[in-house]
Structures are given as C-alpha cells and as structure tokens.
PDB file of C-alpha atoms in Angstrom:
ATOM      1  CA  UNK A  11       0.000   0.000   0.000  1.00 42.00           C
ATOM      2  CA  UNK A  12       1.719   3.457  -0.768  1.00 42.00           C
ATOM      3  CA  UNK A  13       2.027   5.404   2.176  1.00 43.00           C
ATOM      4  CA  UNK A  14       1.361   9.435   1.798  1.00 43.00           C
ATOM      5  CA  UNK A  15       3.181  11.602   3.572  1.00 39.00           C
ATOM      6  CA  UNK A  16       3.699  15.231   4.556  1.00 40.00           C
ATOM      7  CA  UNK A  17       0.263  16.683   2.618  1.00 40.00           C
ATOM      8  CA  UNK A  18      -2.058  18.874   4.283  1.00 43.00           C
ATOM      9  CA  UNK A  19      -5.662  17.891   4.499  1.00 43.00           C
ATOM     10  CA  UNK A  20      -8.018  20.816   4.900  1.00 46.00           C
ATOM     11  CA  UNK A  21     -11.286  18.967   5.879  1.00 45.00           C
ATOM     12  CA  UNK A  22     -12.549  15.444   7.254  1.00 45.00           C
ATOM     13  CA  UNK A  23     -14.206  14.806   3.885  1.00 44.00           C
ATOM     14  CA  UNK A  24     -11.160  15.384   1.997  1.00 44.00           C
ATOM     15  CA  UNK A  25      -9.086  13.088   4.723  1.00 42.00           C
ATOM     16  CA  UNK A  26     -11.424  10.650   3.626  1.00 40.00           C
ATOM     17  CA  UNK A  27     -11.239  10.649   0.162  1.00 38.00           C
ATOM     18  CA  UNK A  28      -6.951  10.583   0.409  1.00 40.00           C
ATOM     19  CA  UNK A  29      -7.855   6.760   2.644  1.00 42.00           C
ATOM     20  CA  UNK A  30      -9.681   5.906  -0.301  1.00 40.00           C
ATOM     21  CA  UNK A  31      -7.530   6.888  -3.359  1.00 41.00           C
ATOM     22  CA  UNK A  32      -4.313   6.149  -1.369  1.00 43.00           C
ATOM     23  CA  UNK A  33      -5.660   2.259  -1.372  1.00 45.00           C
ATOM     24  CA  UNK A  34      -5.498   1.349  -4.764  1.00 45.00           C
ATOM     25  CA  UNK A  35      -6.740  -2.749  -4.576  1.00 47.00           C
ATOM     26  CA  UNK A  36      -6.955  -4.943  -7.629  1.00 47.00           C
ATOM     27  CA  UNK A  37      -8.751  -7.050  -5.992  1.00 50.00           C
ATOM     28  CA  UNK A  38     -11.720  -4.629  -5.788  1.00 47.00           C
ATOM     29  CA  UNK A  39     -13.467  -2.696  -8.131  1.00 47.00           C
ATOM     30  CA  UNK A  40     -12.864   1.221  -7.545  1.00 45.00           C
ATOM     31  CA  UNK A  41     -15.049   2.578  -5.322  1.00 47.00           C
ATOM     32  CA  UNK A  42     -16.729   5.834  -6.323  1.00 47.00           C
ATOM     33  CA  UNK A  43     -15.277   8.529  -4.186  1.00 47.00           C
ATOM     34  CA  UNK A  44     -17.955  10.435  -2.102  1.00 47.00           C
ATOM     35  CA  UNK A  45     -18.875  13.829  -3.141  1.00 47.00           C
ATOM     36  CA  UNK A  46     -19.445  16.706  -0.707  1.00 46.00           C
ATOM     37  CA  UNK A  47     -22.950  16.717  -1.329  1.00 45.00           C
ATOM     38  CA  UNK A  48     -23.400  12.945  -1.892  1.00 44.00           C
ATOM     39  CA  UNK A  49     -23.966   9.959   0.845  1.00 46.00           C
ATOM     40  CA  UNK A  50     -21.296   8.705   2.971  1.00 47.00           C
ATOM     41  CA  UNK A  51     -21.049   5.139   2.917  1.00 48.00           C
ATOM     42  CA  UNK A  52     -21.406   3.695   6.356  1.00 48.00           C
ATOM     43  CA  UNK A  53     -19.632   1.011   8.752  1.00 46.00           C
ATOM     44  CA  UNK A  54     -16.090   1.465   6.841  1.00 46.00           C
ATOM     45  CA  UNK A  55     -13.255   0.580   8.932  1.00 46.00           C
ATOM     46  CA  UNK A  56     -11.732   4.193   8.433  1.00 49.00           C
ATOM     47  CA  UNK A  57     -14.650   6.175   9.526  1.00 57.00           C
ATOM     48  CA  UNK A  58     -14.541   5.080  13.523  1.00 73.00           C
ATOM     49  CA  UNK A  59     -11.041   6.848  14.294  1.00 82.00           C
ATOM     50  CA  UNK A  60     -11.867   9.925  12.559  1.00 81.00           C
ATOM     51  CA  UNK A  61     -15.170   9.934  14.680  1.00 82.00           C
ATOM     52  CA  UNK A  62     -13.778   9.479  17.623  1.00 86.00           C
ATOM     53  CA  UNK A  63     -10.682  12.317  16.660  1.00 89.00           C
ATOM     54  CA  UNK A  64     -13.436  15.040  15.815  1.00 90.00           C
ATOM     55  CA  UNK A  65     -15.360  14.419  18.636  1.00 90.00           C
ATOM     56  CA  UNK A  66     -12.180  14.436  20.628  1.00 92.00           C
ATOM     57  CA  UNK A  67     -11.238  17.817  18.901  1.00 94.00           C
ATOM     58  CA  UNK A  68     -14.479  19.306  19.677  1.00 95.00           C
ATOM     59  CA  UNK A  69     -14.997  18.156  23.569  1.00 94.00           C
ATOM     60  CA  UNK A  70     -10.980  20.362  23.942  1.00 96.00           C
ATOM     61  CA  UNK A  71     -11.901  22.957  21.748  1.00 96.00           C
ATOM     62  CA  UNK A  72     -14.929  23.595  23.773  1.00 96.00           C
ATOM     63  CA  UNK A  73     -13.205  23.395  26.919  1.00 96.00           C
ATOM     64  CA  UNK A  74     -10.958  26.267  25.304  1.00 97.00           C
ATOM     65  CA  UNK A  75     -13.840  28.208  24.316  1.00 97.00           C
ATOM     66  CA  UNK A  76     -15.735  28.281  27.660  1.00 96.00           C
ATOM     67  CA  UNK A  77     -12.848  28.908  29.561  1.00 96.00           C
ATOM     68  CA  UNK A  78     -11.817  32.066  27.668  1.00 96.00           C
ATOM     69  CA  UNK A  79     -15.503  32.857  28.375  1.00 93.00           C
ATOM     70  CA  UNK A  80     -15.250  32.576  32.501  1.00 94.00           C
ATOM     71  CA  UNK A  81     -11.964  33.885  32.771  1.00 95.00           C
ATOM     72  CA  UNK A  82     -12.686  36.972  30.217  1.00 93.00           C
ATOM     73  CA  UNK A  83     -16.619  37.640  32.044  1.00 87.00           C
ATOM     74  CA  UNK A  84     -14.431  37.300  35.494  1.00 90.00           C
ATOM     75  CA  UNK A  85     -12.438  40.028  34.592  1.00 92.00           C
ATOM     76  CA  UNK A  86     -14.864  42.618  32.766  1.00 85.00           C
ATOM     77  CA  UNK A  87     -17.364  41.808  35.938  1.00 82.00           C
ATOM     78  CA  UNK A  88     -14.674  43.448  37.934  1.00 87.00           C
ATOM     79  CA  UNK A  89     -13.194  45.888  36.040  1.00 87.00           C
ATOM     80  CA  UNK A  90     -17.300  47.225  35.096  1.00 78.00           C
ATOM     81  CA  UNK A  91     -17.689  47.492  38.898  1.00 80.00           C
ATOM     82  CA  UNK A  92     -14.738  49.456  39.805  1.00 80.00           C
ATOM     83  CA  UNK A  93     -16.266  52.092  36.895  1.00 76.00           C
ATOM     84  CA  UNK A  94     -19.348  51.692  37.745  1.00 71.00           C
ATOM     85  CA  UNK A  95     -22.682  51.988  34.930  1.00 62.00           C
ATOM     86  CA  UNK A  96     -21.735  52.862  31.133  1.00 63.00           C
ATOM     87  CA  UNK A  97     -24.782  53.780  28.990  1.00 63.00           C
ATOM     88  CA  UNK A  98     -23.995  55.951  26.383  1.00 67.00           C
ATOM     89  CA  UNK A  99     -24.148  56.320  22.515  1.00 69.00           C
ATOM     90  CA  UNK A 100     -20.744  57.902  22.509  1.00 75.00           C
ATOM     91  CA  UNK A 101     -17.610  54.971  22.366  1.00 72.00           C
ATOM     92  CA  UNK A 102     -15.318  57.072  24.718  1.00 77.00           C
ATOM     93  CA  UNK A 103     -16.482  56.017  27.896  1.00 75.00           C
ATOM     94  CA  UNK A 104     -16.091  52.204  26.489  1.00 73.00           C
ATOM     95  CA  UNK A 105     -12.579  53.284  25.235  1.00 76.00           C
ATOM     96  CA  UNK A 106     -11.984  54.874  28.217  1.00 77.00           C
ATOM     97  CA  UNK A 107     -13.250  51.234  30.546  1.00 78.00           C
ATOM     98  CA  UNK A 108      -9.568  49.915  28.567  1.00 78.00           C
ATOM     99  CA  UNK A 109      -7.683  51.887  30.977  1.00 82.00           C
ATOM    100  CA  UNK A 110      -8.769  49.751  33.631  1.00 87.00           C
ATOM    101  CA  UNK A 111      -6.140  46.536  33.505  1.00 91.00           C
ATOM    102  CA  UNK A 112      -9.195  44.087  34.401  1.00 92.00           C
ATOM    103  CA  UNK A 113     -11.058  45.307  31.099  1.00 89.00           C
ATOM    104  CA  UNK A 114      -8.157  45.324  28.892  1.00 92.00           C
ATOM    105  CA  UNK A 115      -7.103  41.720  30.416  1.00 94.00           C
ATOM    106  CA  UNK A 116     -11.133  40.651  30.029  1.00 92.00           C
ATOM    107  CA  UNK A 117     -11.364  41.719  26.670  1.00 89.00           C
ATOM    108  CA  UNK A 118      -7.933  40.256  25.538  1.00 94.00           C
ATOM    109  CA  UNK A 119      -9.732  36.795  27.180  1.00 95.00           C
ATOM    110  CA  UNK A 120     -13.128  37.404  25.166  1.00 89.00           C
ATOM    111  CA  UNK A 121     -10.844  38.151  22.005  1.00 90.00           C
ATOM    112  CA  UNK A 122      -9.617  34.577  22.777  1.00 94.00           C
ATOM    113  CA  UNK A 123     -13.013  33.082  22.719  1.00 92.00           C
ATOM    114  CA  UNK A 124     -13.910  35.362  19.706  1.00 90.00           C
ATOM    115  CA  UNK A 125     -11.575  33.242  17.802  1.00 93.00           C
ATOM    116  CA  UNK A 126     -11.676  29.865  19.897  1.00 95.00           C
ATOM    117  CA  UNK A 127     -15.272  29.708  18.678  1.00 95.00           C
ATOM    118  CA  UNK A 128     -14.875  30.572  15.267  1.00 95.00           C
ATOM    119  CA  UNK A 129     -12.265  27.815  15.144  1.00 96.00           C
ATOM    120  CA  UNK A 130     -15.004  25.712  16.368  1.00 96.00           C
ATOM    121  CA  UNK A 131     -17.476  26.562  14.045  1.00 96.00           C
ATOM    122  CA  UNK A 132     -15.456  25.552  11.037  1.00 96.00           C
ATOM    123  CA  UNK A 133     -16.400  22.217  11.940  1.00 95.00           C
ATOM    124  CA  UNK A 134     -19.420  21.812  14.557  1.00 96.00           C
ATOM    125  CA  UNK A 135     -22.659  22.883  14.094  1.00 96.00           C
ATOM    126  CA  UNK A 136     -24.092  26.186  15.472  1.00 96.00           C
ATOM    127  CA  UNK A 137     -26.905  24.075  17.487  1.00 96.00           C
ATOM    128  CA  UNK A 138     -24.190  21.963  18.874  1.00 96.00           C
ATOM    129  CA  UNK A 139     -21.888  24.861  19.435  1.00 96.00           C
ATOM    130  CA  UNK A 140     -24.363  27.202  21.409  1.00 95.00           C
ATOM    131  CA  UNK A 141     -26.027  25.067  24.053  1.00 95.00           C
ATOM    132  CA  UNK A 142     -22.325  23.191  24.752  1.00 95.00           C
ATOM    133  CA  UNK A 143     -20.440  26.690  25.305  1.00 94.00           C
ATOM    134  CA  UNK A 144     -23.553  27.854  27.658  1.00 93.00           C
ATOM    135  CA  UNK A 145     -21.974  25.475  30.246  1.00 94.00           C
ATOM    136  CA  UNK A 146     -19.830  28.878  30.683  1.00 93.00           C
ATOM    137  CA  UNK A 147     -23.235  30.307  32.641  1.00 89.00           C
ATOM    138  CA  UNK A 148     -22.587  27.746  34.827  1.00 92.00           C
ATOM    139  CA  UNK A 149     -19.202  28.253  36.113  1.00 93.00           C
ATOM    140  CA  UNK A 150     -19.899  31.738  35.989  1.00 88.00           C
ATOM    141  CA  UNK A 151     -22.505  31.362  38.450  1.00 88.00           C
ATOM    142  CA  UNK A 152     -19.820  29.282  40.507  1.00 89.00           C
ATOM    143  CA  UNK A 153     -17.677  32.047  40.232  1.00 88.00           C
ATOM    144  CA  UNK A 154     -19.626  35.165  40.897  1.00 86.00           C
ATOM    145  CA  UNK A 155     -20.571  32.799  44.033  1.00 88.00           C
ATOM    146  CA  UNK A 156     -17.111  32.341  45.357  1.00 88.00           C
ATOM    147  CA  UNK A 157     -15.371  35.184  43.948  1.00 86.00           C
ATOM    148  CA  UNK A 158     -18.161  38.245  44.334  1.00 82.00           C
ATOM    149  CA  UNK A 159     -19.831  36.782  47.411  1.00 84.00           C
ATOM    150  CA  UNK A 160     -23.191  36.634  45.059  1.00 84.00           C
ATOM    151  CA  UNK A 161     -25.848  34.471  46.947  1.00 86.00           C
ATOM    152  CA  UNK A 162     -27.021  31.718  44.422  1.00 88.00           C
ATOM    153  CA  UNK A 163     -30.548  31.213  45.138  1.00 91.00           C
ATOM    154  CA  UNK A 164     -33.060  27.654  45.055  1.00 93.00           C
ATOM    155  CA  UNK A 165     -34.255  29.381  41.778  1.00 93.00           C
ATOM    156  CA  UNK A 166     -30.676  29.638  40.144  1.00 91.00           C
ATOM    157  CA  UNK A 167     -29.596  26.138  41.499  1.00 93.00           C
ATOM    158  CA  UNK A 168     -32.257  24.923  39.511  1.00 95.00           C
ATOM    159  CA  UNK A 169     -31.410  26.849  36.394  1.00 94.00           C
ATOM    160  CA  UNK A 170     -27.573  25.422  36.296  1.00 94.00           C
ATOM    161  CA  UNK A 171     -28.976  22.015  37.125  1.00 96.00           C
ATOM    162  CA  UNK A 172     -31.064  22.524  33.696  1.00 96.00           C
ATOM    163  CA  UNK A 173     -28.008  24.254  31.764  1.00 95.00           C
ATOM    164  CA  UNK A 174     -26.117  21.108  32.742  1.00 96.00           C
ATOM    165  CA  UNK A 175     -28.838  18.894  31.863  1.00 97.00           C
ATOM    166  CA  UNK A 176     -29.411  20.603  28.176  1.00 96.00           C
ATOM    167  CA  UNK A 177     -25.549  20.980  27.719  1.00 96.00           C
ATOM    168  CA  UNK A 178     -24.681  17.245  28.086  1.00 96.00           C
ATOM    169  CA  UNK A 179     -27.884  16.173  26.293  1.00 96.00           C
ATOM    170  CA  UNK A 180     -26.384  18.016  23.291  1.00 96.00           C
ATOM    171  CA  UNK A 181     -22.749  16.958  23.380  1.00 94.00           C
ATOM    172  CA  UNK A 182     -24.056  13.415  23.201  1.00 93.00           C
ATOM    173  CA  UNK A 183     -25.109  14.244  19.769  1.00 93.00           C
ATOM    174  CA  UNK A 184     -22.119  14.257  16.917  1.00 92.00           C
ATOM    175  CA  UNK A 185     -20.730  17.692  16.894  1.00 93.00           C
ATOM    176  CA  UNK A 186     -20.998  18.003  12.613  1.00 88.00           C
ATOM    177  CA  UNK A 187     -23.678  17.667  10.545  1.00 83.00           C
ATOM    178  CA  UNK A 188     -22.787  14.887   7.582  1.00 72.00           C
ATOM    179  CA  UNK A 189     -24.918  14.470   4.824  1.00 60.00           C
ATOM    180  CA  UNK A 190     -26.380  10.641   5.205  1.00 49.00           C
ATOM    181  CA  UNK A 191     -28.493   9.269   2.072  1.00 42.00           C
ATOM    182  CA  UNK A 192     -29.205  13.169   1.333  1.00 42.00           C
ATOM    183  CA  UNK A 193     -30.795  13.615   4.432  1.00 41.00           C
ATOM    184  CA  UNK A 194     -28.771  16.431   6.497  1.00 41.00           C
TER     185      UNK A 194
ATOM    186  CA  UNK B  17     -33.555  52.781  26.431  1.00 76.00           C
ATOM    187  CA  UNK B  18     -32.820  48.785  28.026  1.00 79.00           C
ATOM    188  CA  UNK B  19     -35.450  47.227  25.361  1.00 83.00           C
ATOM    189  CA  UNK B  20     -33.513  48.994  22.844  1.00 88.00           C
ATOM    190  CA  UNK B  21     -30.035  47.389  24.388  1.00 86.00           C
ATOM    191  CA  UNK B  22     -31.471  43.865  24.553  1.00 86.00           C
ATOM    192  CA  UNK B  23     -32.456  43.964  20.490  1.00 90.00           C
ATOM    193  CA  UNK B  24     -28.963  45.206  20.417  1.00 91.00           C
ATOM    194  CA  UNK B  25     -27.778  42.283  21.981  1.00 90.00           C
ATOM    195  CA  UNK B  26     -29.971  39.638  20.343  1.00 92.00           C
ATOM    196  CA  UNK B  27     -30.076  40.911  16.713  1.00 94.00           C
ATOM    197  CA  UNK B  28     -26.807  41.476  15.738  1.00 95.00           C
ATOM    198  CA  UNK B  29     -25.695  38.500  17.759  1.00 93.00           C
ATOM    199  CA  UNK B  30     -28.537  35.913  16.072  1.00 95.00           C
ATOM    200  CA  UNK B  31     -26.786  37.561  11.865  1.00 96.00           C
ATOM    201  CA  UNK B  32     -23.441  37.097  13.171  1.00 95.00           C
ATOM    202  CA  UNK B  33     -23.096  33.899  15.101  1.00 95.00           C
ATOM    203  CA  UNK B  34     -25.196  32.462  11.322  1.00 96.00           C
ATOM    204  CA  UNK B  35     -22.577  34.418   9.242  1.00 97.00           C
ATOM    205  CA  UNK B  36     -19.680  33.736  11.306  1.00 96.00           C
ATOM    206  CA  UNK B  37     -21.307  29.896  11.131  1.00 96.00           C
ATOM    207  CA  UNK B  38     -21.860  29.974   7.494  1.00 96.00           C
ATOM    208  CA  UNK B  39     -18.532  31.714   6.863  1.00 96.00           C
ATOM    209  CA  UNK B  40     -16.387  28.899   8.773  1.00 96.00           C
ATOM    210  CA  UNK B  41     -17.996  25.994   7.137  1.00 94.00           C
ATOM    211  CA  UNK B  42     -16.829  27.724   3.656  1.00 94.00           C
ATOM    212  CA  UNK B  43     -13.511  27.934   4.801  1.00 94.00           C
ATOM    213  CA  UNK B  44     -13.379  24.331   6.395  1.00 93.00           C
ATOM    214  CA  UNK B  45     -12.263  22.722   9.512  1.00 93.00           C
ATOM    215  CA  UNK B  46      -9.294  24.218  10.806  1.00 93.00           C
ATOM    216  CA  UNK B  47      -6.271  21.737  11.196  1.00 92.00           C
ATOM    217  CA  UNK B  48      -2.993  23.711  11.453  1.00 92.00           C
ATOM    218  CA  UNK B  49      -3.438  25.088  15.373  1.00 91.00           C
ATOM    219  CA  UNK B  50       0.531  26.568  15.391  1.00 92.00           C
ATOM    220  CA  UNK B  51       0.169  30.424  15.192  1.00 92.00           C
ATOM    221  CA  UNK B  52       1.490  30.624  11.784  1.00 94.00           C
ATOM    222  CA  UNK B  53      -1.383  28.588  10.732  1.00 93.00           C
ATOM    223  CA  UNK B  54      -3.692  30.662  12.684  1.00 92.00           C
ATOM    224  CA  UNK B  55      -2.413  33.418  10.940  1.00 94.00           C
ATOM    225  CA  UNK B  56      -2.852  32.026   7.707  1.00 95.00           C
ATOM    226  CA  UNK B  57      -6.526  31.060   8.536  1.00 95.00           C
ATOM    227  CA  UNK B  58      -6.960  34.521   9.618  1.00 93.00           C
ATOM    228  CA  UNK B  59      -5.791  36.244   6.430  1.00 95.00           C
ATOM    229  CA  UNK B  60      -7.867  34.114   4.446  1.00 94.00           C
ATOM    230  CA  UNK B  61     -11.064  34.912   6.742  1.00 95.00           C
ATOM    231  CA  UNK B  62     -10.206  38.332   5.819  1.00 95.00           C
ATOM    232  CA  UNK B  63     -11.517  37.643   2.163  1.00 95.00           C
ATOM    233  CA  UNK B  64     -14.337  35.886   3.293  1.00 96.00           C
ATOM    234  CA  UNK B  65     -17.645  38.167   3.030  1.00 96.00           C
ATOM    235  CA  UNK B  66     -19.785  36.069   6.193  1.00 96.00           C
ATOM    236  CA  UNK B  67     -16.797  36.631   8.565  1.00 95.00           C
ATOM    237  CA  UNK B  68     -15.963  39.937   7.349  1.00 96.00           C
ATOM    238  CA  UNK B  69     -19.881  41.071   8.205  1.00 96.00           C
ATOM    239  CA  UNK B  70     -20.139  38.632  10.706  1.00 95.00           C
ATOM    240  CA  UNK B  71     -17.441  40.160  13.341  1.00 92.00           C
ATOM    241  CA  UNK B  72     -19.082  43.550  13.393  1.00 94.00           C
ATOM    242  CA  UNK B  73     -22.178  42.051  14.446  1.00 95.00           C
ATOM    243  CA  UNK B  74     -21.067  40.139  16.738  1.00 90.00           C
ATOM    244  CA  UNK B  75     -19.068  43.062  18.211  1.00 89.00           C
ATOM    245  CA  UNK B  76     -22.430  45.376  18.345  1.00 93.00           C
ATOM    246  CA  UNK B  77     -23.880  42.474  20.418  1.00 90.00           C
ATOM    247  CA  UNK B  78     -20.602  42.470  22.864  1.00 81.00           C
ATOM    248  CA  UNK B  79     -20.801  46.052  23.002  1.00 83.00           C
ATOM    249  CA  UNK B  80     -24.715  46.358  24.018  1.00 87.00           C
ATOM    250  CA  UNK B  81     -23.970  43.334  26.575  1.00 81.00           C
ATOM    251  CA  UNK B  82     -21.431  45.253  28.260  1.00 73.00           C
ATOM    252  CA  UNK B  83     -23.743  47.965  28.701  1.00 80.00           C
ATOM    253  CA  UNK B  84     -26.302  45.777  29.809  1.00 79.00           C
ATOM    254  CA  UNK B  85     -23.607  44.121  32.253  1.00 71.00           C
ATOM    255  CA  UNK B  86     -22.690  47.503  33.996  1.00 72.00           C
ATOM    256  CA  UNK B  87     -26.723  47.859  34.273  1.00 72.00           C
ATOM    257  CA  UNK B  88     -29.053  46.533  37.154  1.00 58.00           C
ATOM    258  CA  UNK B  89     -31.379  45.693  34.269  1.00 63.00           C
ATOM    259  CA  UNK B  90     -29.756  41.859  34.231  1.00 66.00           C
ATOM    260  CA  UNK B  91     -33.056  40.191  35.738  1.00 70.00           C
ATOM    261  CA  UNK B  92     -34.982  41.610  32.749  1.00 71.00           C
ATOM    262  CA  UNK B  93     -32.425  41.613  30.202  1.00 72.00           C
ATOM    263  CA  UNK B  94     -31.043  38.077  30.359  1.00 75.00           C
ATOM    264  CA  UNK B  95     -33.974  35.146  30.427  1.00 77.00           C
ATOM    265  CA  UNK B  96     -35.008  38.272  26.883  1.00 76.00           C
ATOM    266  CA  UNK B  97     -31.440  37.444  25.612  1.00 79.00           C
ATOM    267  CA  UNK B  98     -31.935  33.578  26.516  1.00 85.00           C
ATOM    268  CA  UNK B  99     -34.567  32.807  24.426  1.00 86.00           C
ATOM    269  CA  UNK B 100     -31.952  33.591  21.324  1.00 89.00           C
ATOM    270  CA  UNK B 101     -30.620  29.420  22.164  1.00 93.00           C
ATOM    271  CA  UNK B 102     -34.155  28.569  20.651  1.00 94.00           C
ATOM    272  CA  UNK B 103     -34.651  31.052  17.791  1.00 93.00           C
ATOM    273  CA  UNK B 104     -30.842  30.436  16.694  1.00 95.00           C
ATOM    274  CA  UNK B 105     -31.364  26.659  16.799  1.00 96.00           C
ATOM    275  CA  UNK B 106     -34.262  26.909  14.419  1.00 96.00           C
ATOM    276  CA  UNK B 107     -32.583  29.074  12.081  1.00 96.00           C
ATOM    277  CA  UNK B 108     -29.318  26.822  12.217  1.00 96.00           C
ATOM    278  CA  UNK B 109     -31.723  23.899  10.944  1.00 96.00           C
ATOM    279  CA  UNK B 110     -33.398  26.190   8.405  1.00 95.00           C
ATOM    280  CA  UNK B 111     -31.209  28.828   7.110  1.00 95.00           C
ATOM    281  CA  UNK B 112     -27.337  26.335   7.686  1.00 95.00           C
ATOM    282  CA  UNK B 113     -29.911  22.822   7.270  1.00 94.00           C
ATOM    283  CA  UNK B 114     -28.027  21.562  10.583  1.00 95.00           C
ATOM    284  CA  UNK B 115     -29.310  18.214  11.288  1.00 94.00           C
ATOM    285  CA  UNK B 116     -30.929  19.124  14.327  1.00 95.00           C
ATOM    286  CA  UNK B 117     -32.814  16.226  16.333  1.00 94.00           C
ATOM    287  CA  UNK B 118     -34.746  15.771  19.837  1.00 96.00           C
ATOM    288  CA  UNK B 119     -31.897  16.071  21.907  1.00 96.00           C
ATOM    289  CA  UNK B 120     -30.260  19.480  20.251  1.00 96.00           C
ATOM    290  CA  UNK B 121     -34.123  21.087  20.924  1.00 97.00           C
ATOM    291  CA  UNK B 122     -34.582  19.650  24.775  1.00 97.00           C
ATOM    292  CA  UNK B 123     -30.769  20.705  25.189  1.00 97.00           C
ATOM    293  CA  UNK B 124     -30.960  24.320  23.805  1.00 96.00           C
ATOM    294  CA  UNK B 125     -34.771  24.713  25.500  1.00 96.00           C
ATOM    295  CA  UNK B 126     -33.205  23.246  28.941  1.00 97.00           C
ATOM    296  CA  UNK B 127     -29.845  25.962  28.800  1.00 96.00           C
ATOM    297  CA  UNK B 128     -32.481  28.532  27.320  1.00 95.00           C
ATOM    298  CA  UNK B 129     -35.004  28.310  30.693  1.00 95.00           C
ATOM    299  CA  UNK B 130     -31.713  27.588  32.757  1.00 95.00           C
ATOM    300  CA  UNK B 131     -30.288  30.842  31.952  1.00 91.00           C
ATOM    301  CA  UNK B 132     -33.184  32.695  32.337  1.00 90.00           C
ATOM    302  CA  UNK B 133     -33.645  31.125  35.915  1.00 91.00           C
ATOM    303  CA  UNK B 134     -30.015  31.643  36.567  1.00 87.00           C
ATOM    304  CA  UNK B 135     -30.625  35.463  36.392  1.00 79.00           C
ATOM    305  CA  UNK B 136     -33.669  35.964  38.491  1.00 77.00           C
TER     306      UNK B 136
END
C-alpha cells in the first residue's frame, strides 16, 4: 500500500477521500469517491477513528472556548464594577473602561473566545456549538458565588442544574452535521 | 432605552453567530493550530464576506452586553437574551440545514429556561 506523507488535508471529507484513493486494490473494483454533497457510505473501517478524533477535537476545543468565556466575564465583571454603569451612545467612555487593567485583560480573554469559537465553528454545528459553550453560565454562576460573594438562590440552582442537563444532552449528539443518504 | 439594548444584543448576535457559522464551514475545519497557521486562517477569513460582516455584528452584540452588564437591568435583560438558544437553533436547521434532532431542541430549551432562571 503506498504510504502518503507530509500533505495537508483541509477537511474530514477530503481526509477521507486521500484513505480511499491512497488504497489502490486490484482485488476490488474502484469505489466511487464520495462527493461533498453525496452519501457517505457507512460502517467502513476508516470512519470510527476519525469519529472518535473530531469528537475528541471538539470536547478540547470547547473546553478552550468556555474557559476564555469565565476567565474573560471574570475580569470585565470586575473591572465594570470598579467604573461603575456605562450607557452611552458615545464609544469614549467604552474606550476609556480599557484603561482599567481588568477590562483590557477581560477583553484580551473574550478576544480569545472570539476566535476559539470561530475555530469551532469551522467544523461543529451552530446548534451543537451554542447550548455546549452555555456550560460557561454555569461556572460563571460558581464564580460570581465564590469570587463576588453573590448568593445563588433555590431558583438559580435549579437553572444550572437545567443548563447542565441541556448541555450534556447536546454533546451526546455528533458535533458536525454529515450528509447521510441526502438527508442532512 | 434597556429594550432597545437587549435587540442590540440579540439581533446582531442571532446575523453574526449564522454568518460567522456559514462563513467557517466555507472555509473548512481548521487543522494547522501553530500560530502561523492561525495566521494564515486569519488572512484568508479576511476575504471571506460572512466573517468579514459577521465580526461587526457580533461586536455590536458584545458592546450592548457590556452595557447591559454595567446595568441593574440583568433580571430583565437576560432570560429576553436567553430565548436567542431557541430562535438560533431553528434558524441553524433552516437557514445552515443543521441536522438538528430531539436532543439538540430539549438541550438548547433546557440551557435557554436555565439561563433565564439563573438570572432571576
């Protein structure tokens, strides 16, 4: 079997087509390759360890994402409450927040998750994506509770017992749509 | 003046977490994590019209957060702002044609009420 080496592969589907045409078999009639908008072939050997990489991908990637999230609402919380209410039309009282060092660290943190997410979304699904990164209410909860000396009430207990609930009920599903018999 | 903040908030963040969606699915999944790679992803993104209209809107929504954040308004605001898990799940099946089943719509319901509870 020729081996392939050093070639970059820019998407799952494409990693998948490379398996294919990288094990030429004379045995076996060529198999037609699968298009990006045609079906994927199920129970092939291949398919499991890239399932199980993606999914892997996605659980650290959205570990990334919410923590840049708690860390980056951690700091703006503070920083906002040192300055106290900003309503205004005008962006110099925002550009003036920056001057405070827990702003400027809390929005270098939400820049973080800006781009953590977007990195996520250029695989996962949007449905997967919002309800698994909401897990972020939680710990901020947690940490507005330990950190601020906020009281968490019967009423919020209940709402990150639900968050929790909703957020693992989604990341049981498989983080990217794939188009099976046409059906999406 | 606070209504006005929370369609900030929801609006432009519904358009831009679809275009930034739409926008990173076009560009594909994003292999190359060293920061030269990044870099390169990034200067391609630049070219890409749903991230290039997608940021702004996102950074309206950030913007009219953090003014609802340094508000008292949260109570109100926030279960207003959660109920964007639901309408963004139905346009990720519709407008993206995500493959959305059961447990994606209990999920996003469950973290919708959740974090309206969580602010009351």
């Amino acid at each position: 079997m020729k081996q392939h080496t050093g070639f970059i592969i820019d998407s799952p589907r494409q990693l998948r087509r490379v398996h294919i045409s990288e094990q030429p078999d004379p045995q076996q009639p060529r198999q037609s390759l699968p298009e990006q908008t045609g079906s994927v072939p199920q129970g092939m050997g291949w398919q499991q360890p890239e399932e199980a990489r993606l999914i892997w991908k996605t659980v650290v990637v959205s570990l990334v994402v919410i923590g840049f999230n708690v860390i980056g609402s951690y700091a703006l919380t503070r920083g906002l409450r040192e300055l106290g209410a900003i309503v205004s039309w005008s962006p110099l009282p925002y550009i003036q927040a920056f001057a405070d060092p827990w702003v400027s660290l809390g929005v270098l943190f939400m820049i973080g998750w800006l781009i953590s997410r977007l990195a996520l979304l250029s695989w996962a699904d949007l449905s997967y994506v919002l309800p698994v990164t909401a897990f972020s209410y939680v710990l901020n909860a947690v940490t507005g509770a330990v950190y601020f000396n906020e009281r968490v009430t019967d009423l919020q207990w209940a709402g990150i017992c639900l968050i929790t609930v909703g957020v693992a009920l989604v990341a049981l599903t498989p983080p990217e749509t794939l188009e099976v018999n046409g059906r999406r | 003046m606070i209504p006005l903040l929370v369609a900030l908030v929801v609006i432009p963040g519904t358009i831009g977490d679809l275009m930034n969606s739409a926008g990173m699915k076009r560009h594909g999944e994003i292999t190359d994590w060293t920061l030269l790679g990044l870099i390169r992803a990034g200067r391609d993104l630049l070219h890409n019209f749903y991230i290039v209209a997608g940021i702004p809107a996102m950074a309206v929504s950030f913007f009219a957060l953090m003014a609802l954040l340094s508000t008292s308004a949260l109570s109100f605001a926030m279960p207003i702002t959660a109920s964007s898990y639901i309408l963004e799940t139905a346009l990720a099946k519709y407008v993206l044609r995500e493959h959305v089943d059961w447990r994606r719509w209990v999920g996003a319901s469950l973290v919708a009420i959740g974090v309206a509870l969580l602010s009351i």
